Coordinates of C-alpha atoms in Angstrom, one line a residue:
X23 CA 174.7 5.6 171.2
X24 CA 174.2 5.0 167.2
X25 CA 170.4 4.9 165.9
X26 CA 169.3 3.9 162.5
X27 CA 168.6 6.9 159.9
X28 CA 165.0 6.8 158.7
X29 CA 162.8 8.8 156.2
X30 CA 159.4 9.4 154.9
X31 CA 159.4 9.1 151.0
X32 CA 156.2 6.9 150.1
X33 CA 156.5 7.7 146.5
X34 CA 160.0 7.4 145.9
X35 CA 161.7 4.1 143.8
X36 CA 164.8 4.3 145.8
X37 CA 166.2 6.1 148.1
X38 CA 170.1 6.7 149.6
X39 CA 171.5 8.2 152.2
X40 CA 174.5 10.1 151.8
X41 CA 176.9 9.7 155.1
X42 CA 179.8 12.3 155.9
X43 CA 180.5 15.5 153.9
X44 CA 182.4 17.0 151.2
X45 CA 184.9 14.5 149.2
X46 CA 184.9 11.8 152.1
X47 CA 181.2 11.3 151.8
X48 CA 179.9 7.7 151.0
X49 CA 176.5 6.8 149.6
X50 CA 174.4 4.1 151.6
X51 CA 171.3 2.3 150.4
X52 CA 168.2 2.0 152.3
X53 CA 165.3 -0.4 152.6
X54 CA 161.6 0.5 152.1
X55 CA 159.2 -0.7 154.5
X56 CA 155.3 -1.1 154.0
X57 CA 154.8 2.1 155.2
X58 CA 156.6 4.2 153.4
X59 CA 159.6 5.0 155.8
X60 CA 162.7 4.2 154.6
X61 CA 165.2 2.5 157.1
X62 CA 169.1 3.1 156.7
X63 CA 172.8 2.4 158.1
X64 CA 172.5 2.9 162.4
X65 CA 175.4 6.1 163.3
X66 CA 176.5 7.5 165.9
X67 CA 174.9 10.9 167.1
X68 CA 177.2 13.7 165.5
X69 CA 177.5 12.0 162.3
X70 CA 176.2 14.6 159.0
X71 CA 174.0 12.9 156.6
X72 CA 171.6 13.9 153.5
X73 CA 168.9 11.9 151.5
X74 CA 169.1 11.1 147.5
X75 CA 165.6 10.2 146.3
X76 CA 165.2 8.8 143.2
X77 CA 168.7 10.3 142.1
X78 CA 168.0 13.5 143.6
X79 CA 169.4 15.5 145.8
X80 CA 171.3 15.5 148.3
X81 CA 168.5 16.9 150.7
X82 CA 168.7 17.6 154.3
X83 CA 166.3 15.2 156.4
X84 CA 162.6 16.9 156.7
X85 CA 163.0 15.3 160.7
X86 CA 166.5 16.8 160.7
X87 CA 167.6 17.8 164.6
X88 CA 170.6 20.0 163.7
X89 CA 171.7 22.1 160.6
X90 CA 175.1 23.2 161.7
X91 CA 175.6 24.4 157.9
X92 CA 172.5 26.0 157.3
X93 CA 169.1 24.7 155.9
X94 CA 171.1 23.9 152.3
X95 CA 173.5 22.0 154.1
X96 CA 173.6 18.3 155.6
X97 CA 171.7 17.0 158.2
X98 CA 173.6 16.4 161.6
X99 CA 172.1 13.3 164.4
X100 CA 171.7 14.4 167.7
X101 CA 171.1 12.2 170.7
X102 CA 168.9 14.4 172.7
X103 CA 168.9 11.9 175.4
X104 CA 172.5 12.3 176.2
X105 CA 171.5 15.6 178.4
X106 CA 172.3 15.6 181.7
X107 CA 169.4 17.1 183.2
X108 CA 169.2 19.0 186.5
X109 CA 165.2 19.8 187.0
X110 CA 164.1 17.0 188.5
X111 CA 162.4 18.9 191.2
X112 CA 160.5 20.9 188.4
X113 CA 156.7 19.8 188.7
X114 CA 156.0 21.9 185.9
X115 CA 153.7 25.2 185.3
X116 CA 150.5 25.9 183.6
X117 CA 150.2 28.4 181.1
X118 CA 147.0 29.8 182.3
X119 CA 147.3 32.6 184.7
X120 CA 151.1 32.5 184.4
X121 CA 152.8 36.3 183.6
X122 CA 154.7 35.3 180.5
X123 CA 157.3 37.2 178.9
X124 CA 157.9 36.9 175.0
X125 CA 161.4 37.6 173.7
X126 CA 163.7 37.0 170.5
X127 CA 166.7 35.2 171.3
X128 CA 168.8 37.1 168.9
X129 CA 167.9 40.8 169.8
X130 CA 167.9 39.8 173.8
X131 CA 171.1 40.1 174.5
X132 CA 174.4 41.1 172.3
X133 CA 175.2 37.9 171.6
X134 CA 172.2 36.6 170.4
X135 CA 172.1 33.1 171.2
X136 CA 170.5 30.9 173.5
X137 CA 173.5 30.3 176.0
X138 CA 173.5 34.1 176.2
X139 CA 170.4 34.3 178.1
X140 CA 172.6 33.5 181.4
X141 CA 171.8 33.0 185.1
X142 CA 171.3 36.8 185.8
X143 CA 169.1 37.5 183.2
X144 CA 166.4 35.1 184.1
X145 CA 167.1 35.3 188.0
X146 CA 166.4 39.1 187.1
X147 CA 163.2 37.9 185.2
X148 CA 162.0 35.8 187.7
X149 CA 162.6 38.5 190.5
X150 CA 160.5 41.0 188.7
X151 CA 157.4 38.0 188.8
X152 CA 157.8 36.4 185.1
X153 CA 156.4 33.0 185.1
X154 CA 157.5 31.7 181.6
X155 CA 159.4 32.9 179.0
X156 CA 158.2 32.6 175.6
X157 CA 161.0 32.3 173.1
X158 CA 159.9 33.2 169.3
X159 CA 160.8 30.2 166.5
X160 CA 163.9 28.5 167.0
X161 CA 163.5 26.0 163.9
X162 CA 166.1 26.4 161.5
X163 CA 165.3 29.1 159.0
X164 CA 167.7 30.6 156.2
X165 CA 170.7 33.1 157.0
X166 CA 172.0 33.7 160.3
X167 CA 169.1 36.6 161.6
X168 CA 165.7 36.7 161.2
X169 CA 162.0 36.4 163.2
X170 CA 161.8 32.5 162.6
X171 CA 158.5 32.1 161.0
X172 CA 160.1 31.3 157.8
X173 CA 161.7 28.2 159.2
X174 CA 162.2 25.0 157.1
X175 CA 163.9 22.8 159.0
X176 CA 161.2 22.4 161.8
X177 CA 162.8 19.8 163.9
X178 CA 166.3 21.6 163.9
X179 CA 167.4 24.5 166.5
X180 CA 169.0 27.2 164.5
X181 CA 172.5 26.8 164.3
X182 CA 173.3 30.5 165.1
X183 CA 171.3 30.5 168.3
X184 CA 173.7 27.6 169.4
X185 CA 171.8 24.2 168.0
X186 CA 170.0 21.9 170.0
X187 CA 172.5 21.5 173.2
X188 CA 171.9 24.9 173.9
X189 CA 168.0 24.9 174.0
X190 CA 168.6 22.0 176.5
X191 CA 170.7 24.4 178.7
X192 CA 168.7 27.3 178.6
X193 CA 165.6 25.3 179.4
X194 CA 167.5 23.8 182.2
X195 CA 168.6 27.1 183.4
X196 CA 165.2 28.6 183.3
X197 CA 163.5 26.3 185.4
X198 CA 166.4 26.4 187.9
X199 CA 164.8 29.5 188.6
X200 CA 161.5 28.7 188.7
X201 CA 160.7 29.9 184.9
X202 CA 158.7 27.8 182.6
X203 CA 159.4 28.0 178.9
X204 CA 157.1 28.4 175.8
X205 CA 158.3 27.9 172.6
X206 CA 156.6 29.5 169.5
X207 CA 156.3 26.9 166.6
X208 CA 154.8 27.7 163.3
X209 CA 152.8 24.5 161.3
X210 CA 150.7 26.6 159.2
X211 CA 153.6 27.1 156.6
X212 CA 157.1 26.6 156.0
X213 CA 159.4 29.0 154.5
X214 CA 160.5 29.5 150.6
X215 CA 164.2 29.2 151.1
X216 CA 165.5 25.7 151.8
X217 CA 161.8 24.0 151.5
X218 CA 162.6 20.3 150.5
X219 CA 159.5 18.5 151.9
X220 CA 157.9 18.1 148.7
X221 CA 160.6 16.1 147.4
X222 CA 160.1 13.7 150.0
X223 CA 156.2 13.4 149.9
X224 CA 152.9 14.9 150.1
X225 CA 153.5 17.2 152.8
X226 CA 151.6 20.2 150.9
X227 CA 148.3 20.2 148.9
X228 CA 146.9 22.7 146.6
X229 CA 142.9 21.9 147.3
X230 CA 143.7 25.0 149.9
X231 CA 145.3 28.3 149.8
X232 CA 146.7 30.2 152.6
X233 CA 148.6 33.7 153.0
X234 CA 151.9 31.6 151.9
X235 CA 150.3 29.3 148.9
X236 CA 149.7 26.0 149.3
X237 CA 148.5 24.8 152.4
X238 CA 150.3 21.8 154.4
X239 CA 148.2 18.5 153.8
X240 CA 145.8 17.9 156.7
X241 CA 143.0 16.3 154.9
X242 CA 144.0 14.9 151.4
X243 CA 145.3 11.4 150.4
X244 CA 148.4 10.5 152.8
X245 CA 147.7 13.4 155.0
X246 CA 149.0 11.2 157.7
X247 CA 152.3 11.9 157.1
X248 CA 152.1 15.6 157.5
X249 CA 149.8 15.2 160.5
X250 CA 152.3 12.9 162.3
X251 CA 155.4 15.1 161.3
X252 CA 153.6 18.1 163.0
X253 CA 152.4 16.1 166.3
X254 CA 155.6 14.4 166.8
X255 CA 157.1 17.5 166.6
X256 CA 155.3 19.2 169.5
X257 CA 155.6 15.8 171.6
X258 CA 159.4 16.3 170.7
X259 CA 159.9 19.6 172.1
X260 CA 158.1 18.5 175.1
X261 CA 159.6 15.5 175.7
X262 CA 163.4 15.9 174.6
X263 CA 163.8 19.5 175.8
X264 CA 161.6 19.6 178.5
X265 CA 159.5 22.3 177.2
X266 CA 156.5 23.1 179.3
X267 CA 154.2 25.2 176.7
X268 CA 153.9 25.6 172.5
X269 CA 152.5 28.6 170.9
X270 CA 151.0 28.1 168.0
X271 CA 151.4 30.4 165.2
X272 CA 148.2 31.2 163.2
X273 CA 146.3 28.1 163.6
X274 CA 143.3 29.6 161.5
X275 CA 145.8 28.8 158.6
X276 CA 145.8 25.3 159.2
X277 CA 143.0 24.3 156.9
X278 CA 141.8 21.0 157.9
X279 CA 138.2 19.5 156.9
X280 CA 139.0 16.1 158.0
X281 CA 136.7 14.2 161.0
X282 CA 139.5 15.3 163.3
X283 CA 140.7 18.5 163.1
X284 CA 144.8 18.1 163.4
X285 CA 144.4 20.6 166.6
X286 CA 142.1 18.3 168.6
X287 CA 144.3 15.8 167.6
X288 CA 147.6 17.6 169.1
X289 CA 145.4 18.2 172.1
X290 CA 144.4 14.8 173.0
X291 CA 148.0 13.5 172.3
X292 CA 149.7 16.3 174.4
X293 CA 147.1 15.4 177.1
X294 CA 148.2 11.4 177.2
X295 CA 152.1 12.7 177.3
X296 CA 151.6 15.3 180.1
X297 CA 150.1 12.1 182.2
X298 CA 152.8 10.0 181.4
X299 CA 155.3 12.7 182.1
X300 CA 153.4 13.8 185.5
X301 CA 153.9 17.3 184.3
X302 CA 151.6 20.3 182.8
X303 CA 151.9 21.1 179.1
X304 CA 149.8 23.7 177.8
X305 CA 149.1 24.4 174.2
X306 CA 147.9 28.3 173.3
X307 CA 146.9 29.2 169.6
X308 CA 147.1 32.1 167.6
X309 CA 143.9 32.6 166.2
X310 CA 142.1 35.5 164.7
X311 CA 138.5 33.6 164.5
X312 CA 137.3 34.7 167.7
X313 CA 135.7 31.2 168.2
X314 CA 135.8 30.1 171.6
X315 CA 135.4 26.3 169.8
X316 CA 139.3 26.7 169.8
X317 CA 139.8 26.8 173.5
X318 CA 136.6 24.1 174.5
X319 CA 138.2 20.8 175.5
X320 CA 137.9 18.1 173.0
X321 CA 135.6 15.8 175.1
X322 CA 133.3 18.7 174.2
X323 CA 133.7 19.2 170.7
X324 CA 135.8 21.7 170.9
X325 CA 140.0 22.0 169.5
X326 CA 141.6 21.6 172.6
X327 CA 143.7 24.5 173.4
X328 CA 144.6 25.5 176.8
X329 CA 144.4 29.6 175.7
X330 CA 144.9 31.3 172.8
X331 CA 145.9 34.8 172.3
X332 CA 143.1 37.8 172.3
X333 CA 143.9 40.4 170.0
X334 CA 141.0 42.0 170.5
X335 CA 141.9 43.0 173.9
X336 CA 145.1 44.3 172.5
X337 CA 143.4 46.4 169.9
X338 CA 141.3 47.9 172.2
X339 CA 143.9 48.9 174.7
X340 CA 146.4 50.1 171.8
X341 CA 143.8 52.3 170.1
X342 CA 142.7 53.9 173.5
X343 CA 145.9 54.6 175.1
X344 CA 147.4 55.8 171.6
X345 CA 144.4 56.9 169.7
X346 CA 145.5 55.2 166.7
X347 CA 142.4 53.8 164.5
X348 CA 143.8 53.4 161.3
X349 CA 143.9 49.9 159.8
X350 CA 142.5 47.1 162.0
X351 CA 141.9 49.6 164.7
X352 CA 139.2 51.4 162.7
X353 CA 136.6 49.5 164.8
X354 CA 138.7 50.1 168.1
X355 CA 139.8 53.2 170.4
X356 CA 136.3 54.1 172.5
X357 CA 135.7 53.3 175.8
X358 CA 132.9 51.1 175.1
X359 CA 134.8 48.9 172.9
X360 CA 137.8 48.9 176.1
X361 CA 135.1 48.1 178.4
X362 CA 133.7 45.2 175.9
X363 CA 136.9 43.3 175.7
X364 CA 137.5 43.5 179.4
X365 CA 133.8 42.1 180.3
X366 CA 133.4 40.0 176.7
X367 CA 137.1 39.2 175.2
X368 CA 135.9 39.7 171.6
X369 CA 134.8 43.0 170.1
X370 CA 133.8 40.9 167.4
X371 CA 131.5 38.7 168.6
X372 CA 129.7 38.5 165.3
X373 CA 129.2 41.8 164.7
X374 CA 130.5 43.5 161.9
X375 CA 134.0 44.2 161.2
X376 CA 134.9 47.4 159.2
X377 CA 138.1 46.1 158.7
X378 CA 137.7 42.7 157.1
X379 CA 134.1 43.8 155.1
X380 CA 131.7 41.1 157.3
X381 CA 130.4 39.8 160.6
X382 CA 133.3 37.9 162.5
X383 CA 133.3 35.9 165.3
X384 CA 131.1 34.6 167.9
X385 CA 130.3 35.3 171.8
X386 CA 132.3 33.6 174.6
X387 CA 130.3 32.6 177.5
X388 CA 130.5 34.4 180.8
X389 CA 131.6 31.6 182.8
X390 CA 134.3 30.8 180.9
X391 CA 137.8 31.4 182.2
X392 CA 139.0 34.7 181.5
X393 CA 142.6 33.0 181.7
X394 CA 142.6 31.1 178.6
X395 CA 142.5 34.5 177.0
X396 CA 146.5 35.7 176.6
X397 CA 146.6 39.5 176.5
X398 CA 149.6 42.4 176.0
X399 CA 150.0 45.9 175.1
X400 CA 153.1 44.9 172.7
X401 CA 154.1 41.7 171.1
X402 CA 156.5 40.9 168.0
X403 CA 154.0 41.3 165.4
X404 CA 151.8 44.8 166.7
X405 CA 155.6 46.3 167.1
X406 CA 157.6 44.9 164.6
X407 CA 154.8 44.9 161.7
X408 CA 154.7 48.7 162.1
X409 CA 156.7 51.1 159.3
X410 CA 159.3 51.5 161.8
X411 CA 158.9 48.9 164.6
X412 CA 158.2 51.4 167.2
X413 CA 157.0 50.6 170.5
X414 CA 154.1 52.0 172.3
X415 CA 156.7 53.3 174.8
X416 CA 158.1 55.8 172.3
X417 CA 155.0 57.6 171.9
X418 CA 153.6 57.2 175.0
X419 CA 153.7 59.3 178.2
X420 CA 154.9 57.6 181.2
X421 CA 151.8 57.4 182.7
X422 CA 150.7 56.0 179.7
X423 CA 153.0 53.2 180.1
X424 CA 152.2 52.9 183.7
X425 CA 148.6 52.6 183.2
X426 CA 149.3 50.0 180.1
X427 CA 151.2 47.6 182.1
X428 CA 148.7 47.9 185.0
X429 CA 145.7 47.3 182.5
X430 CA 147.4 44.2 181.6
X431 CA 149.1 42.2 184.5
X432 CA 145.6 43.2 186.7
X433 CA 143.4 42.0 184.1
X434 CA 141.1 39.0 184.4
X435 CA 143.4 37.2 181.7
X436 CA 146.7 35.6 181.3
X437 CA 149.0 38.5 181.0
X438 CA 152.4 38.7 178.6
X439 CA 154.9 41.3 178.4
X440 CA 157.3 41.7 175.2
X441 CA 160.5 41.8 175.9
X442 CA 161.8 45.0 176.9
X443 CA 158.6 46.4 178.1
X444 CA 159.5 45.9 182.1
X445 CA 161.4 48.8 182.1
X446 CA 160.2 50.9 179.3
X447 CA 162.3 49.7 176.4
X448 CA 162.0 52.5 173.7
X449 CA 164.4 51.0 170.9
X450 CA 162.4 49.9 168.3
X451 CA 162.3 46.1 167.2
X452 CA 161.7 45.9 163.3
X453 CA 161.6 43.1 160.8
X454 CA 164.6 41.9 159.7
X455 CA 165.7 39.3 157.4
X456 CA 169.1 37.4 155.8
X457 CA 168.0 35.9 152.7
X458 CA 170.2 35.2 149.8
X459 CA 169.4 36.5 146.2
X460 CA 167.2 37.3 144.5
X461 CA 164.9 36.8 147.6
X462 CA 166.4 39.3 149.6
X463 CA 166.1 41.9 147.3
X464 CA 162.4 40.7 146.8
X465 CA 161.6 40.9 150.7
X466 CA 163.1 44.4 150.9
X467 CA 161.2 45.8 148.2
X468 CA 157.9 43.9 149.2
X469 CA 158.4 45.3 152.5
X470 CA 158.7 49.1 150.9
X471 CA 155.4 48.7 148.8
X472 CA 153.8 47.0 151.9
X473 CA 154.0 50.5 153.6
X474 CA 153.3 52.7 150.9
X475 CA 150.0 54.2 151.2
X476 CA 149.2 53.2 154.5
X477 CA 148.6 56.1 155.9
X478 CA 151.9 56.1 158.0
X479 CA 152.9 59.6 157.0
X480 CA 149.8 61.0 158.8
X481 CA 150.7 58.8 162.0
X482 CA 154.4 59.5 162.1
X483 CA 153.6 63.6 161.1
X484 CA 156.1 63.3 158.2
X485 CA 157.8 61.2 155.7
X486 CA 158.9 57.6 156.8
X487 CA 161.9 55.7 155.8
X488 CA 160.7 52.0 156.2
X489 CA 164.0 50.1 157.2
X490 CA 165.7 47.5 154.8
X491 CA 165.0 44.1 156.3
X492 CA 168.1 42.7 154.8
X493 CA 170.2 45.3 155.9
X494 CA 172.1 44.1 159.4
X495 CA 171.9 47.6 160.6
X496 CA 167.6 46.8 160.9
X497 CA 168.6 43.7 163.0
X498 CA 171.3 45.6 165.3
X499 CA 169.1 48.5 165.9
X500 CA 166.0 46.3 167.0
X501 CA 168.3 44.7 170.1
X502 CA 167.4 45.6 173.4
X503 CA 169.2 48.5 175.2
X504 CA 170.4 48.8 178.7
X505 CA 168.0 46.4 179.9
X506 CA 168.0 45.9 183.9
X507 CA 170.9 48.7 183.7
X508 CA 168.7 51.0 182.3
X509 CA 168.9 54.6 184.3
X510 CA 166.8 57.0 182.7
X511 CA 164.2 58.4 185.3
X512 CA 161.6 57.1 183.3
X513 CA 163.1 53.7 183.2
X514 CA 163.6 53.9 186.9
X515 CA 160.1 54.4 187.5
X516 CA 158.7 52.0 185.3
X517 CA 160.8 49.3 187.2
X518 CA 159.6 50.1 190.2
X519 CA 156.0 50.5 189.2
X520 CA 156.1 46.9 187.7
X521 CA 157.4 46.0 191.2
X522 CA 154.1 47.6 192.7
X523 CA 152.1 46.1 190.2
X524 CA 153.4 42.3 190.8
X525 CA 152.7 42.8 194.7
X526 CA 149.4 43.9 193.7
X527 CA 148.6 41.2 191.1
X528 CA 147.9 38.7 194.3
X529 CA 145.1 40.1 194.8
X530 CA 143.3 39.3 191.6
X531 CA 144.4 35.6 191.3
X532 CA 141.3 34.2 193.1
X533 CA 138.7 33.6 190.6
X534 CA 136.5 34.4 193.3
X535 CA 137.4 37.9 193.4
X536 CA 136.4 38.3 190.1
X537 CA 132.9 36.8 190.6
X538 CA 132.5 39.9 193.5
X539 CA 134.2 42.4 191.5
X540 CA 133.4 41.9 187.6
X541 CA 135.8 43.2 184.9
X542 CA 135.0 46.4 183.0
X543 CA 136.0 49.7 182.0
X544 CA 134.8 53.2 182.0
X545 CA 135.1 57.2 182.0
X546 CA 134.4 59.7 184.7
X547 CA 135.3 62.0 181.8
X548 CA 137.2 61.8 178.5
X549 CA 140.4 60.0 178.7
X550 CA 139.9 59.4 182.7
X551 CA 139.9 55.4 182.6
X552 CA 139.2 53.1 185.5
X553 CA 139.5 49.6 184.8
X554 CA 137.3 47.4 187.4
X555 CA 138.1 44.3 189.2
X556 CA 139.6 43.0 192.8
X557 CA 141.8 46.0 192.0
X558 CA 140.5 49.2 190.5
X559 CA 143.1 50.7 188.1
X560 CA 142.5 54.7 187.8
X561 CA 144.5 56.0 185.0
X562 CA 144.5 59.9 184.3
X563 CA 145.5 60.2 180.7
X564 CA 143.5 63.6 180.4
X565 CA 145.2 67.1 181.2
X566 CA 142.6 67.6 184.0
X567 CA 143.0 66.6 187.6
X568 CA 140.8 63.5 188.0
X569 CA 138.8 62.9 191.4
X570 CA 137.6 59.0 192.6
X571 CA 136.1 58.0 195.3
X572 CA 138.2 57.0 198.6
X573 CA 139.5 53.9 199.1
X574 CA 142.6 51.8 200.0
X575 CA 145.4 52.8 197.6
X576 CA 147.6 50.0 196.9
X577 CA 150.0 51.9 194.8
X578 CA 150.5 55.2 192.7
X579 CA 152.4 56.1 190.0
X580 CA 152.7 60.0 189.2
X581 CA 150.8 62.7 191.7
X582 CA 148.2 61.3 194.0
X583 CA 146.7 62.4 197.0
X584 CA 144.2 60.7 199.2
X585 CA 141.9 61.4 201.9
X586 CA 138.7 60.4 203.2
X587 CA 136.9 62.7 200.4
X588 CA 138.3 61.0 197.8
X589 CA 141.4 60.3 195.5
X590 CA 142.6 63.1 193.4
X591 CA 145.0 62.1 190.4
X592 CA 146.7 64.7 188.7
X593 CA 147.3 64.4 184.6
X594 CA 149.5 61.4 183.7
X595 CA 148.7 59.6 187.4
X596 CA 148.0 56.0 187.8
X597 CA 146.3 54.8 191.2
X598 CA 145.9 51.2 192.6
X599 CA 143.2 50.6 194.7
X600 CA 141.3 47.9 196.8
X601 CA 137.9 46.8 195.9
X602 CA 136.1 46.5 199.1
X603 CA 134.6 42.8 200.2

């Protein structure tokens, strides 16, 4: 199959297409259309090409589907429609309420590729109760290893992961095991190395600032180019790669003062595509605004996201379990904060945020479906952005880990696990990069200085050597350990406990059950915790016995005794108890 090569360059006087690579490359002229799009020759799939814009270049295609020679090399055409899919029977899965599982492709397996995530692993995740895997970004980024949030070829699939065909194969395999696939996408910025978009048109604007510099152009003259770039990209993952959901990174940095926010536009276009394809397509936002408008339908004046990550729930849970109250945890850690997030989602719902130094957020209506909020005890940010990338499992007792899993998976929200959490992984997940110089050294130095004076020595009880993100050993140390074959006593107990939780979880899926037994959290004594709901989670994190009223005990972790007069939990024990009615 052949298709014409096209590129949007509205201000260019001339655009040429460089076909092939090396000494055999040839230049082909392109014709300009009235809409700023240039059209070149039709070429078959697998053709290398690049663009020369007003005599400068060659530059890779902004919409390149494949960068086999890296982000600075030529693009390669790819026929996404040529794959013979085997998922005709797949009817899709909504993100709301689905047990999600975040993974990083490079560290999930020893080989670190899409094809290395094999049938055995997918079957194991499905057997454990996972319903949707969330892939950290696959868009092409500099070097071989990294988190992917500095991607620069947003239409391409990172070549070291296996390229675009490998992503199609993984999604197909996942669907065969009943697993939906969510893809993490980054539209708020592009990385600094290999970003050639500005060579083609007004993709960026200095009218707004973001933590990464200039903002993407969503509301200034000729913003239609960037808006189409984002929307077309999202719809392509849904249609050509059969992805079921997108997680949109840091949408609060998508500064858009136009009459119609880019997220609302994307929501409406996704709904149209969902109706045409006949399967649910979900949009999940990462937002720190604590604003329910994010998950309010566009017809009601909202931005139309199906769900959003709820960091306040994480912060309240993490600070309570670990006792850490430094940095952005400073307003968390109390039972009152934990109770509030289970009842009202946000701690900061118009109240003063000490970390931000201002009032923050707005209340969540009590009748809003709590499944619209994705909650977790760990994720790539909350683990990888610690000084040494240590997981909570490396610091919590076995009972603390057991409590953490139950408090997430039996909550009224949409739960998410971070890879390895299902078996109590204690290996770190650290920040790692593979930049060329001088950017590589700048990243390393910046990482070291970022953590200087942040109180990590006090937290860790001594001097902290922050891992060098450019050191390949940092990446290798972040790979999962024994995984499903973990054989330590604690690993085995966590694996068995997760199975118990998943069996009990069915009692929490009826919305009416939450009306009869509203969510909340309380303490009988300090560190003797109960999460209320259709299933009560009693966790004794204290050093003294904990007594709770008698009830139907569904599962236990640790030493728990039950009788007609009540239930007794030894220290570091957890009990799941059915609520009557």
